[in-house]
Amino acid sequence: MGLALAAASAGPEGDVPVGAVVLSATGEVLGRGWNRREELSDVTAHAELLALRQACAALGSWQLAGCWLVATLEPCVMCAGALVQARVERVVFGAWDEKAGACGSVWDVVRDRRLNHRPEVYGGVRADECGELLRSFFADRR
């Protein structure tokens, strides 16, 4: 989670500070990402998707079986769908997203029994620290 928090802090000013890393089965960092929606004017430039893209490029495959995604915020529906499609083994996140989360709070896309793959999910890891990063960002914008 420390690496994901560092990624969140590395993001450009103006983007919501969310960070994500993809780890191999042996713990090697395969991809890092931070939100870049504002910077790139790209609705899909979420930290999780950018980290997944890097990991896929590093492995030369769209399948990330055995890999973990660690993110500072619970993934949204779009990112959760990508995690299922990529066959990520485990999803670990910090702060719960009570407005748009799709790994157990608002929706539970990743554990939907109708899908062909269901990653293990561990939420609330260093939740206070991850949440404070977001609270500070939004407090400064008000």
JSON list of C-alpha atoms in Angstrom, two decimals, residues 23-96:
[
{"chain": "A", "resi": 23, "resn": "LEU", "atom": "CA", "xyz": [2.42, -6.79, -8.39]},
{"chain": "A", "resi": 24, "resn": "SER", "atom": "CA", "xyz": [3.46, -10.12, -9.86]},
{"chain": "A", "resi": 25, "resn": "ALA", "atom": "CA", "xyz": [3.05, -13.37, -7.96]},
{"chain": "A", "resi": 26, "resn": "THR", "atom": "CA", "xyz": [6.63, -12.89, -6.71]},
{"chain": "A", "resi": 27, "resn": "GLY", "atom": "CA", "xyz": [6.02, -9.30, -5.57]},
{"chain": "A", "resi": 28, "resn": "GLU", "atom": "CA", "xyz": [7.70, -7.55, -8.51]},
{"chain": "A", "resi": 29, "resn": "VAL", "atom": "CA", "xyz": [6.13, -4.21, -9.43]},
{"chain": "A", "resi": 30, "resn": "LEU", "atom": "CA", "xyz": [4.79, -4.61, -12.98]},
{"chain": "A", "resi": 31, "resn": "GLY", "atom": "CA", "xyz": [2.82, -1.39, -13.24]},
{"chain": "A", "resi": 32, "resn": "ARG", "atom": "CA", "xyz": [2.13, 1.88, -11.43]},
{"chain": "A", "resi": 33, "resn": "GLY", "atom": "CA", "xyz": [-0.53, 4.43, -12.03]},
{"chain": "A", "resi": 34, "resn": "TRP", "atom": "CA", "xyz": [-2.12, 7.54, -10.65]},
{"chain": "A", "resi": 35, "resn": "ASN", "atom": "CA", "xyz": [-5.19, 9.38, -11.78]},
{"chain": "A", "resi": 36, "resn": "ARG", "atom": "CA", "xyz": [-4.53, 11.43, -14.92]},
{"chain": "A", "resi": 37, "resn": "ARG", "atom": "CA", "xyz": [-8.07, 12.16, -16.13]},
{"chain": "A", "resi": 38, "resn": "GLU", "atom": "CA", "xyz": [-7.69, 15.93, -15.95]},
{"chain": "A", "resi": 39, "resn": "GLU", "atom": "CA", "xyz": [-4.14, 15.95, -17.28]},
{"chain": "A", "resi": 40, "resn": "LEU", "atom": "CA", "xyz": [-4.95, 13.75, -20.30]},
{"chain": "A", "resi": 41, "resn": "SER", "atom": "CA", "xyz": [-8.62, 14.74, -20.74]},
{"chain": "A", "resi": 42, "resn": "ASP", "atom": "CA", "xyz": [-9.32, 11.01, -20.73]},
{"chain": "A", "resi": 43, "resn": "VAL", "atom": "CA", "xyz": [-12.20, 9.54, -18.77]},
{"chain": "A", "resi": 44, "resn": "THR", "atom": "CA", "xyz": [-10.42, 6.15, -18.69]},
{"chain": "A", "resi": 45, "resn": "ALA", "atom": "CA", "xyz": [-7.18, 7.50, -17.19]},
{"chain": "A", "resi": 46, "resn": "HIS", "atom": "CA", "xyz": [-7.85, 6.03, -13.74]},
{"chain": "A", "resi": 47, "resn": "ALA", "atom": "CA", "xyz": [-4.89, 4.92, -11.65]},
{"chain": "A", "resi": 48, "resn": "GLU", "atom": "CA", "xyz": [-5.95, 1.28, -11.82]},
{"chain": "A", "resi": 49, "resn": "LEU", "atom": "CA", "xyz": [-6.29, 1.18, -15.61]},
{"chain": "A", "resi": 50, "resn": "LEU", "atom": "CA", "xyz": [-2.95, 2.89, -16.14]},
{"chain": "A", "resi": 51, "resn": "ALA", "atom": "CA", "xyz": [-1.26, 0.41, -13.78]},
{"chain": "A", "resi": 52, "resn": "LEU", "atom": "CA", "xyz": [-2.97, -2.51, -15.55]},
{"chain": "A", "resi": 53, "resn": "ARG", "atom": "CA", "xyz": [-1.80, -1.23, -18.95]},
{"chain": "A", "resi": 54, "resn": "GLN", "atom": "CA", "xyz": [1.81, -1.05, -17.74]},
{"chain": "A", "resi": 55, "resn": "ALA", "atom": "CA", "xyz": [1.61, -4.53, -16.23]},
{"chain": "A", "resi": 56, "resn": "CYS", "atom": "CA", "xyz": [0.18, -6.02, -19.42]},
{"chain": "A", "resi": 57, "resn": "ALA", "atom": "CA", "xyz": [2.96, -4.37, -21.43]},
{"chain": "A", "resi": 58, "resn": "ALA", "atom": "CA", "xyz": [5.60, -5.68, -19.00]},
{"chain": "A", "resi": 59, "resn": "LEU", "atom": "CA", "xyz": [4.28, -9.24, -19.30]},
{"chain": "A", "resi": 60, "resn": "GLY", "atom": "CA", "xyz": [3.35, -9.02, -22.98]},
{"chain": "A", "resi": 61, "resn": "SER", "atom": "CA", "xyz": [-0.10, -10.34, -22.18]},
{"chain": "A", "resi": 62, "resn": "TRP", "atom": "CA", "xyz": [-3.53, -9.03, -21.28]},
{"chain": "A", "resi": 63, "resn": "GLN", "atom": "CA", "xyz": [-3.90, -11.83, -18.75]},
{"chain": "A", "resi": 64, "resn": "LEU", "atom": "CA", "xyz": [-2.58, -10.98, -15.30]},
{"chain": "A", "resi": 65, "resn": "ALA", "atom": "CA", "xyz": [-3.27, -14.31, -13.58]},
{"chain": "A", "resi": 66, "resn": "GLY", "atom": "CA", "xyz": [-1.44, -14.50, -10.27]},
{"chain": "A", "resi": 67, "resn": "CYS", "atom": "CA", "xyz": [-1.06, -10.71, -10.06]},
{"chain": "A", "resi": 68, "resn": "TRP", "atom": "CA", "xyz": [-2.36, -8.37, -7.39]},
{"chain": "A", "resi": 69, "resn": "LEU", "atom": "CA", "xyz": [-3.68, -4.86, -7.79]},
{"chain": "A", "resi": 70, "resn": "VAL", "atom": "CA", "xyz": [-3.18, -2.56, -4.80]},
{"chain": "A", "resi": 71, "resn": "ALA", "atom": "CA", "xyz": [-5.03, 0.78, -4.90]},
{"chain": "A", "resi": 72, "resn": "THR", "atom": "CA", "xyz": [-5.61, 3.59, -2.45]},
{"chain": "A", "resi": 73, "resn": "LEU", "atom": "CA", "xyz": [-9.34, 3.76, -3.28]},
{"chain": "A", "resi": 74, "resn": "GLU", "atom": "CA", "xyz": [-11.92, 1.07, -3.95]},
{"chain": "A", "resi": 75, "resn": "PRO", "atom": "CA", "xyz": [-12.10, 0.57, -7.73]},
{"chain": "A", "resi": 76, "resn": "CYS", "atom": "CA", "xyz": [-15.10, 1.88, -9.68]},
{"chain": "A", "resi": 77, "resn": "VAL", "atom": "CA", "xyz": [-17.28, -0.18, -12.02]},
{"chain": "A", "resi": 78, "resn": "MET", "atom": "CA", "xyz": [-15.01, 0.46, -15.02]},
{"chain": "A", "resi": 79, "resn": "CYS", "atom": "CA", "xyz": [-11.86, -0.53, -13.16]},
{"chain": "A", "resi": 80, "resn": "ALA", "atom": "CA", "xyz": [-13.53, -3.50, -11.48]},
{"chain": "A", "resi": 81, "resn": "GLY", "atom": "CA", "xyz": [-14.60, -4.77, -14.89]},
{"chain": "A", "resi": 82, "resn": "ALA", "atom": "CA", "xyz": [-11.04, -4.46, -16.16]},
{"chain": "A", "resi": 83, "resn": "LEU", "atom": "CA", "xyz": [-9.75, -6.38, -13.12]},
{"chain": "A", "resi": 84, "resn": "VAL", "atom": "CA", "xyz": [-12.12, -9.24, -13.88]},
{"chain": "A", "resi": 85, "resn": "GLN", "atom": "CA", "xyz": [-11.23, -9.22, -17.58]},
{"chain": "A", "resi": 86, "resn": "ALA", "atom": "CA", "xyz": [-7.48, -9.22, -16.80]},
{"chain": "A", "resi": 87, "resn": "ARG", "atom": "CA", "xyz": [-7.90, -12.22, -14.46]},
{"chain": "A", "resi": 88, "resn": "VAL", "atom": "CA", "xyz": [-6.22, -10.39, -11.56]},
{"chain": "A", "resi": 89, "resn": "GLU", "atom": "CA", "xyz": [-5.96, -12.78, -8.61]},
{"chain": "A", "resi": 90, "resn": "ARG", "atom": "CA", "xyz": [-6.31, -10.34, -5.74]},
{"chain": "A", "resi": 91, "resn": "VAL", "atom": "CA", "xyz": [-7.51, -6.76, -5.24]},
{"chain": "A", "resi": 92, "resn": "VAL", "atom": "CA", "xyz": [-6.32, -4.84, -2.19]},
{"chain": "A", "resi": 93, "resn": "PHE", "atom": "CA", "xyz": [-7.54, -1.30, -1.55]},
{"chain": "A", "resi": 94, "resn": "GLY", "atom": "CA", "xyz": [-7.45, 1.34, 1.14]},
{"chain": "A", "resi": 95, "resn": "ALA", "atom": "CA", "xyz": [-10.42, 3.69, 1.36]},
{"chain": "A", "resi": 96, "resn": "TRP", "atom": "CA", "xyz": [-13.95, 2.53, 0.62]}
]
